[in-house]
XYZ file of C-alpha atoms in Angstrom:
540
model
C -6.904 -3.611 -20.641
C -4.457 -3.755 -23.657
C -0.351 -3.381 -22.454
C 1.087 -0.114 -23.633
C 4.174 0.434 -25.821
C 6.910 2.478 -24.272
C 5.637 6.485 -24.576
C 3.718 6.369 -27.837
C 3.209 9.757 -29.016
C -0.578 9.555 -29.519
C -2.969 7.374 -27.538
C -6.661 6.924 -27.859
C -8.438 5.761 -24.654
C -11.966 4.603 -25.391
C -15.059 2.498 -24.079
C -15.066 3.890 -20.297
C -15.614 6.659 -18.210
C -13.698 9.895 -18.641
C -14.060 12.607 -15.832
C -14.153 16.063 -17.531
C -15.943 19.081 -17.142
C -15.300 19.379 -21.025
C -17.902 16.855 -21.533
C -19.486 15.374 -18.484
C -20.618 12.219 -20.174
C -17.429 11.522 -22.033
C -16.285 7.845 -22.762
C -12.886 8.514 -24.752
C -10.141 10.316 -24.552
C -6.943 11.607 -26.953
C -3.770 12.113 -25.544
C -0.822 13.600 -27.687
C 2.628 14.525 -26.507
C 2.330 14.603 -23.382
C -1.242 16.549 -23.389
C -4.637 15.862 -23.534
C -5.867 16.795 -26.770
C -9.560 15.650 -26.990
C -12.286 14.157 -24.741
C -15.657 13.441 -26.052
C -18.018 10.500 -26.850
C -17.398 7.184 -28.409
C -19.220 7.553 -31.547
C -16.691 10.546 -32.153
C -13.813 8.602 -30.999
C -13.837 6.448 -34.272
C -12.487 9.378 -36.139
C -9.427 9.291 -34.201
C -8.944 5.538 -34.461
C -6.590 5.422 -37.228
C -4.811 8.295 -36.676
C -3.151 7.149 -33.287
C -0.039 5.084 -32.108
C -2.157 2.979 -29.577
C -5.886 2.487 -28.583
C -6.445 1.377 -24.828
C -9.755 -0.486 -24.259
C -10.841 0.650 -21.170
C -13.425 -1.910 -20.843
C -15.894 0.268 -18.492
C -12.777 1.413 -16.336
C -13.070 5.263 -14.750
C -10.293 7.975 -15.741
C -9.676 10.644 -13.598
C -7.001 13.419 -13.074
C -3.999 11.713 -11.188
C -4.129 13.041 -7.747
C -1.544 15.158 -5.891
C -0.645 14.876 -2.806
C 0.264 18.305 -1.396
C 2.340 17.239 1.460
C 4.807 14.497 1.698
C 7.931 13.459 3.325
C 9.291 11.308 0.717
C 12.205 9.520 2.282
C 10.450 9.163 5.624
C 7.667 7.446 3.862
C 10.044 5.285 1.948
C 11.786 4.399 5.151
C 8.174 3.623 6.551
C 6.778 1.471 3.801
C 10.223 -0.605 3.829
C 11.315 -0.328 7.214
C 10.222 -0.280 10.858
C 6.577 0.930 10.858
C 4.797 1.055 14.165
C 1.747 2.325 13.232
C -0.354 -0.743 13.555
C 1.202 -2.002 16.708
C -1.946 -2.413 19.348
C 0.010 -2.385 22.436
C 3.358 -0.810 23.918
C 4.813 -4.698 24.419
C 3.954 -5.410 20.668
C 5.687 -2.286 19.400
C 8.665 -3.622 21.684
C 8.700 -6.629 20.065
C 8.635 -5.260 16.513
C 11.789 -3.270 17.736
C 13.486 -6.682 18.813
C 12.286 -8.491 15.353
C 13.866 -5.469 13.441
C 16.835 -5.197 15.387
C 17.717 -8.766 14.856
C 17.054 -8.474 11.112
C 19.043 -5.477 10.346
C 22.626 -6.470 12.340
C 24.426 -4.059 10.180
C 22.402 -1.012 10.064
C 24.587 2.113 11.918
C 20.904 3.403 13.503
C 17.585 1.463 13.535
C 15.063 3.684 12.307
C 11.560 3.133 12.927
C 8.271 5.225 12.711
C 4.578 5.762 13.858
C 4.106 4.828 17.343
C 0.944 6.499 19.303
C 0.756 5.828 22.897
C -2.843 7.369 22.890
C -3.717 4.417 20.970
C -2.253 1.952 23.384
C -3.827 0.563 26.646
C -0.768 1.497 28.488
C -1.383 5.597 27.525
C 2.509 6.080 27.741
C 5.447 5.775 25.250
C 8.147 3.240 25.422
C 10.607 4.196 28.549
C 14.403 4.489 27.474
C 15.212 1.521 29.388
C 12.881 -0.404 27.660
C 14.325 0.879 24.351
C 17.512 -0.106 25.385
C 16.649 -3.512 26.148
C 15.043 -4.087 22.720
C 17.586 -2.585 20.395
C 20.243 -4.380 22.136
C 21.878 -1.459 23.233
C 22.182 -0.226 19.539
C 21.460 3.395 18.324
C 17.364 3.463 17.756
C 15.088 6.711 16.540
C 11.468 6.013 16.753
C 9.448 9.198 15.542
C 5.956 9.736 17.042
C 3.019 8.962 14.318
C 3.141 13.003 14.067
C 6.942 13.063 13.642
C 6.866 16.122 16.196
C 8.610 14.161 18.844
C 10.418 10.860 19.248
C 11.881 8.402 21.682
C 15.619 7.306 21.161
C 17.744 4.702 22.959
C 20.568 6.056 25.260
C 23.317 4.734 22.592
C 21.612 7.539 19.880
C 21.763 10.295 22.695
C 25.731 9.464 23.206
C 26.215 9.957 19.309
C 24.484 13.331 19.480
C 26.945 15.640 21.420
C 25.671 18.733 22.973
C 21.782 17.265 23.286
C 21.100 17.130 26.786
C 21.622 20.785 26.917
C 19.091 21.417 24.378
C 15.362 22.431 24.904
C 13.107 19.503 24.701
C 15.719 16.918 25.915
C 13.726 15.027 28.536
C 13.795 11.230 29.851
C 10.413 10.742 27.817
C 9.997 11.638 24.463
C 12.531 14.541 22.738
C 10.852 17.382 21.011
C 12.195 20.733 19.732
C 15.599 21.082 19.482
C 16.854 18.037 21.329
C 14.642 16.254 18.468
C 15.940 17.889 15.717
C 19.622 17.424 16.376
C 18.878 13.742 16.910
C 16.680 13.150 13.844
C 19.599 14.837 11.815
C 22.118 12.599 13.433
C 19.983 9.434 12.731
C 18.927 10.162 9.162
C 22.633 11.008 8.762
C 23.548 7.405 9.316
C 21.624 6.615 6.203
C 23.966 5.947 3.119
C 22.970 7.760 -0.277
C 21.963 4.475 -1.634
C 19.859 3.942 1.450
C 18.041 7.316 0.628
C 17.579 6.385 -2.470
C 15.903 3.313 -2.173
C 13.682 4.822 0.115
C 12.368 7.662 -2.392
C 12.389 5.443 -5.225
C 9.837 2.824 -2.770
C 7.759 6.069 -1.626
C 7.304 7.397 -5.509
C 6.294 4.067 -6.824
C 3.889 3.160 -4.103
C 2.481 6.598 -4.929
C 2.066 5.857 -8.507
C 0.427 2.759 -7.671
C -2.254 4.846 -5.757
C -3.089 7.118 -8.861
C -0.881 9.926 -7.449
C 0.622 11.825 -10.325
C 2.442 14.451 -8.377
C 3.665 14.958 -4.600
C 4.811 18.154 -2.775
C 8.122 17.331 -0.861
C 8.147 19.265 2.444
C 11.623 19.377 3.246
C 13.990 21.489 5.125
C 17.217 21.869 7.492
C 15.279 20.510 10.579
C 13.490 18.160 8.805
C 15.748 16.156 6.329
C 19.099 17.400 4.556
C 20.217 19.651 1.380
C 21.301 16.222 -0.024
C 18.183 14.330 0.518
C 15.995 16.995 -1.199
C 18.245 17.527 -3.899
C 18.695 13.750 -4.243
C 14.764 13.314 -4.411
C 14.519 16.314 -7.421
C 17.061 14.679 -9.275
C 15.577 11.101 -8.735
C 12.249 12.005 -9.788
C 13.733 14.088 -13.087
C 15.607 11.145 -14.434
C 13.172 8.362 -13.453
C 9.738 7.473 -14.554
C 7.015 8.143 -11.557
C 5.213 11.225 -10.004
C 6.361 14.600 -10.331
C 7.906 15.989 -7.397
C 7.319 19.670 -6.348
C 9.856 20.641 -3.858
C 9.528 23.095 -1.039
C 12.435 24.097 1.442
C 11.556 25.317 4.867
C 14.314 27.768 5.714
C 13.608 31.350 7.088
C 14.107 35.051 5.816
C 16.346 35.972 2.612
C 19.109 33.023 3.170
C 16.242 30.746 3.225
C 15.053 32.104 -0.039
C 18.335 32.263 -1.472
C 18.609 28.557 -0.270
C 15.485 27.478 -1.607
C 16.030 28.992 -4.710
C 19.678 27.317 -5.244
C 18.167 24.003 -4.326
C 15.260 23.715 -7.092
C 12.500 24.589 -4.729
C 9.262 25.931 -5.684
C 9.226 28.043 -2.446
C 10.909 28.611 1.119
C 7.834 26.908 2.507
C 6.401 23.638 3.526
C 6.924 22.867 7.519
C 8.385 25.951 8.227
C 7.559 25.697 11.790
C 5.392 28.182 13.702
C 4.389 25.579 16.205
C 4.341 21.786 16.759
C 1.805 19.232 16.559
C -1.239 18.424 19.027
C -0.406 14.959 19.658
C 3.048 15.910 20.840
C 1.443 18.822 22.894
C 3.474 21.151 21.064
C 0.985 23.060 18.632
C 0.756 26.537 20.147
C -2.941 27.486 21.594
C -4.464 30.739 22.789
C -5.663 28.712 25.636
C -4.068 25.896 27.832
C -4.292 22.095 26.788
C -7.185 20.438 28.501
C -4.694 17.496 29.374
C -1.517 19.789 30.259
C -0.937 22.839 31.719
C 0.757 24.790 29.337
C -0.179 26.452 25.569
C 2.384 24.462 23.607
C 5.520 25.982 21.619
C 5.783 28.950 19.342
C 8.794 28.783 17.106
C 8.094 31.845 14.965
C 6.378 35.366 15.729
C 4.408 37.633 13.608
C 7.254 39.715 12.684
C 9.332 36.814 11.653
C 6.201 35.490 9.448
C 5.996 38.966 8.158
C 9.800 39.298 6.908
C 9.719 35.967 5.313
C 6.698 36.634 3.324
C 8.280 39.942 2.451
C 11.548 37.959 1.297
C 9.739 35.482 -0.846
C 7.291 37.688 -2.308
C 10.063 39.954 -3.830
C 12.046 37.139 -4.798
C 9.003 35.598 -6.620
C 9.028 32.474 -4.358
C 6.190 30.819 -2.609
C 6.103 31.076 1.293
C 4.548 29.131 3.445
C 4.398 27.882 7.235
C 3.541 24.852 9.315
C 0.783 25.798 11.762
C -1.557 23.842 13.451
C -2.820 25.532 17.124
C -5.130 28.671 16.925
C -2.570 30.700 18.450
C 0.225 29.779 15.370
C -2.580 30.310 13.052
C -3.052 33.699 14.425
C 0.432 34.437 14.161
C 0.455 33.677 10.814
C -2.135 35.687 9.714
C -0.754 38.447 11.451
C 2.508 38.040 9.874
C 1.386 38.048 6.456
C -1.103 40.970 6.731
C 1.763 42.939 7.998
C 3.720 41.818 4.836
C 0.643 42.668 2.537
C 0.933 46.514 4.448
C 4.514 46.630 2.979
C 4.323 45.018 -0.313
C 0.874 45.479 -1.380
C -2.405 43.232 -1.118
C -2.185 42.631 -4.434
C 1.307 41.025 -4.583
C 0.830 38.918 -1.522
C -2.223 37.233 -3.219
C -0.728 36.644 -6.372
C 2.011 34.828 -4.444
C -0.304 32.117 -3.387
C 1.435 31.701 -0.195
C 0.508 28.521 1.871
C -0.324 27.338 5.398
C 0.185 23.646 6.116
C -2.258 21.836 8.438
C -4.150 25.153 9.488
C -6.320 22.951 11.638
C -7.418 25.084 14.416
C -9.124 28.213 12.770
C -11.613 30.654 14.116
C -14.157 32.360 11.698
C -11.792 35.316 11.712
C -8.552 33.690 10.520
C -10.780 31.803 7.702
C -11.812 35.214 6.361
C -8.268 36.529 6.728
C -7.323 33.374 4.718
C -9.682 34.460 1.948
C -8.625 38.210 2.285
C -4.869 37.335 1.947
C -5.242 34.638 -0.909
C -3.656 32.122 1.530
C -4.058 28.065 0.339
C -4.857 26.094 2.804
C -2.664 22.476 2.601
C -4.853 20.560 4.633
C -4.911 16.530 5.821
C -8.596 15.114 6.144
C -7.079 11.715 7.540
C -5.660 13.617 10.688
C -9.687 14.162 11.612
C -10.387 10.620 10.582
C -7.692 9.373 12.686
C -7.779 11.776 15.566
C -11.279 13.555 15.478
C -14.381 12.612 17.241
C -15.929 12.766 20.857
C -13.077 10.062 21.895
C -10.440 11.001 19.898
C -7.100 12.478 20.472
C -8.283 15.659 19.506
C -10.878 15.719 22.358
C -8.130 14.259 24.863
C -5.673 16.996 24.080
C -8.432 19.954 23.793
C -11.541 19.069 25.067
C -14.601 18.024 23.091
C -15.727 21.911 22.518
C -12.481 22.782 20.894
C -12.226 19.734 19.248
C -15.206 19.763 17.294
C -13.726 23.106 15.423
C -11.088 21.629 14.198
C -10.537 21.099 10.210
C -13.461 23.171 9.159
C -13.368 22.441 5.345
C -16.611 23.639 4.753
C -16.224 27.057 6.117
C -12.829 27.511 4.135
C -14.576 26.627 1.145
C -17.461 28.980 1.633
C -15.136 31.712 2.387
C -13.426 31.016 -0.988
C -10.103 29.739 0.522
C -8.365 27.819 -2.045
C -7.900 23.784 -0.262
C -4.836 21.497 -1.496
C -5.343 18.120 0.112
C -2.726 15.521 1.163
C -1.764 13.199 3.596
C 1.694 14.437 5.369
C 2.850 11.017 4.621
C 4.172 8.778 6.644
C 2.129 10.793 9.589
C -0.938 9.557 7.423
C -0.716 6.724 4.793
C -0.680 8.090 1.001
C -4.405 7.092 0.310
C -6.315 9.826 -2.107
C -9.648 7.969 -2.192
C -9.207 7.606 1.468
C -8.646 11.385 2.035
C -11.472 12.309 -0.342
C -13.811 10.299 1.821
C -12.447 11.386 5.021
C -13.301 15.311 4.000
C -16.835 14.127 2.643
C -17.424 12.372 6.014
C -15.799 14.493 8.527
C -16.571 13.446 12.116
C -17.928 16.847 12.814
C -20.741 16.941 10.018
C -20.836 20.550 9.466
C -17.178 20.553 8.310
C -17.926 17.973 5.605
C -17.766 18.847 2.120
C -19.098 17.114 -0.956
C -16.852 14.335 -2.370
C -16.816 16.577 -5.957
C -15.326 19.320 -3.751
C -12.789 16.872 -2.215
C -11.635 15.463 -5.178
C -11.057 18.816 -7.000
C -8.828 19.760 -4.086
C -7.016 16.602 -4.216
C -6.440 16.928 -8.032
C -7.018 20.647 -9.363
C -6.087 22.084 -6.099
C -2.764 20.772 -5.575
C -1.761 22.304 -8.828
C -3.103 25.575 -8.117
C -1.203 25.507 -4.951
C 2.084 25.726 -6.724
C 0.444 28.139 -9.186
C -0.812 26.121 -12.260
C -4.404 26.841 -12.972
C -3.942 24.829 -16.551
C -3.602 21.262 -14.988
C -5.174 18.713 -12.719
C -8.151 18.292 -14.818
C -8.826 16.364 -18.108
C -9.158 19.123 -20.766
C -7.528 19.764 -24.216
C -4.255 21.495 -23.682
C -4.074 20.307 -19.862
C -1.086 17.804 -19.031
C -1.802 14.354 -19.525
C -1.911 13.327 -16.102
C -4.407 10.778 -15.296
C -5.316 7.538 -13.289
C -7.630 4.539 -14.651
C -9.315 2.757 -11.917
C -11.684 -0.079 -11.485
C -14.526 0.915 -9.482
C -18.244 0.440 -9.097
C -21.251 2.703 -10.511
C -20.424 6.460 -10.526
C -22.934 8.460 -8.395
C -23.831 12.370 -8.993
C -24.251 13.212 -5.284
C -27.499 14.357 -3.906
C -28.023 17.712 -2.625
C -27.294 18.149 0.988
C -26.569 20.637 3.700
C -22.379 20.497 2.259
C -20.626 22.322 0.105
C -20.571 22.511 -3.748
C -23.902 20.790 -4.138
C -24.611 18.470 -6.931
C -27.782 17.915 -8.896
C -29.021 14.402 -9.040
C -30.638 15.633 -12.578
C -28.152 14.154 -15.434
C -29.044 17.147 -17.830
C -27.129 18.985 -15.091
C -23.761 18.103 -16.849
C -22.258 17.266 -13.684
C -19.681 14.180 -14.035
C -20.167 11.264 -11.535
C -17.625 9.918 -8.908
C -17.481 6.898 -7.185
C -19.332 6.196 -4.093
C -17.387 6.528 -1.127
C -19.663 5.676 1.561
C -17.552 4.431 4.710
C -17.251 0.599 4.363
C -17.521 0.457 0.709
C -14.394 -0.510 -1.414
C -12.221 2.350 -2.772
C -11.438 2.535 -6.507
C -8.484 0.351 -7.483
C -5.658 2.163 -9.464
C -5.111 -0.096 -12.689
C -2.902 2.747 -14.501
C -1.114 5.769 -13.668
C 0.392 8.446 -16.459
C 2.326 11.267 -16.132
C 2.711 13.600 -18.886
C 1.643 10.952 -21.273
C 4.260 8.496 -20.142
C 3.119 5.556 -17.901
C 4.650 5.236 -14.578
C 2.515 2.465 -13.148
C 0.502 -0.473 -14.640
C -1.073 -2.939 -12.403
C -0.030 -6.525 -12.670
C -2.302 -8.689 -14.868
C -3.861 -5.287 -16.465
């Protein structure tokens, strides 16, 4: 592939495979002033060759719309990429060794920050004790978020820096949850300098671009990050070449709506917590956990959900909620339905309110999502990581309930819009891996076709922010695309999954890479956002 000159007005890409519903056999595409101008065949491309500023020889590469990751915590992602990442630690002892090494390598850090431990995968089956962390960190302040980011273990020194934390809900000898966790997290992240935050954000966005991600939905909020973090990220994305950033600010009610608008957010949405997470035993359930004698934690009731949806709908902003457990999802449905009764179903549907994660669904709540026009912002990698007969879900819920989680096929059959994401750093930025996780769900009845998952991870993310004209390579659409080196393209054979495909090439269905587990995933060669190159793989 040839190198590009900076930001040419008109580009012709040719001699490749262009994934476009406008022409399922397209091999070429013209981009002009940040938009797709034409897609078509190699022969027809000759007519454009003399009138463009640059020609890119694809050399057989695949061009697709850039991915949208619909749920990201950008600063935390960057910190995990550049700092202490415990997600690969195979044992508790290995995790403590990583803490010791990190502390030694960062003598000037006011607070040591790390992420990604998961005691459920360690032979010891328990998180590090505070005394163990005190020793490993050399008595310094240390914050280590669990992989789901809904609890954390900390050192005594960090607790001492957080006034009043011992009187807050969720303060315990073990992992902190709830109010105590939020207070300590705010204190730990507050120790970052502006330069450290910017460095982390820049690293996360550069990594996203290297994976063919053209847009991310940042899920911020007062319990998750800070206003300075949120506005700094939006400013960075506006000023520097990289993926687009759509911001959601998770603050409740009329004050939250006003703050979201003031901060430049698309909605008062994202991780507005109705409950917590299954791994931390804080997701809110109708029936008790299989391995704990309680139902989890409820943060909002239906009346609070209804009031927030009304406020957002009347303000012309999206509302959205974090809901994982079946009781939390029921609360969201009841609240949104009550809001629809007040302001009208048509207005609620038109607002495209969102539910993040939406893991424990029933046929009734799936039908309600469709009725109310709710978008399900889901993370297929959760199932890949925690699903299966012996996974974390089964330990928390029992095998029978665990098999009902993340029913993507049922959502699509009901007509519920899906937007796929990672919740990074909970699971890594990995768009093709995300598509594969949806297509090869551990529970076969929940699988969807590669095509349906790909659409939900490209066009679905744009639709989730109210844009129906993007995320697809057709004339007039934003020129957000990625170029891939991949193996043969296939048209998926008919099976029992949603969105069946015909194997007959006359069907006009463009092919996609084979994503069978064990096969190499496509390699991103170039990512372009609004016609502007934001990533080129070295040597290409």
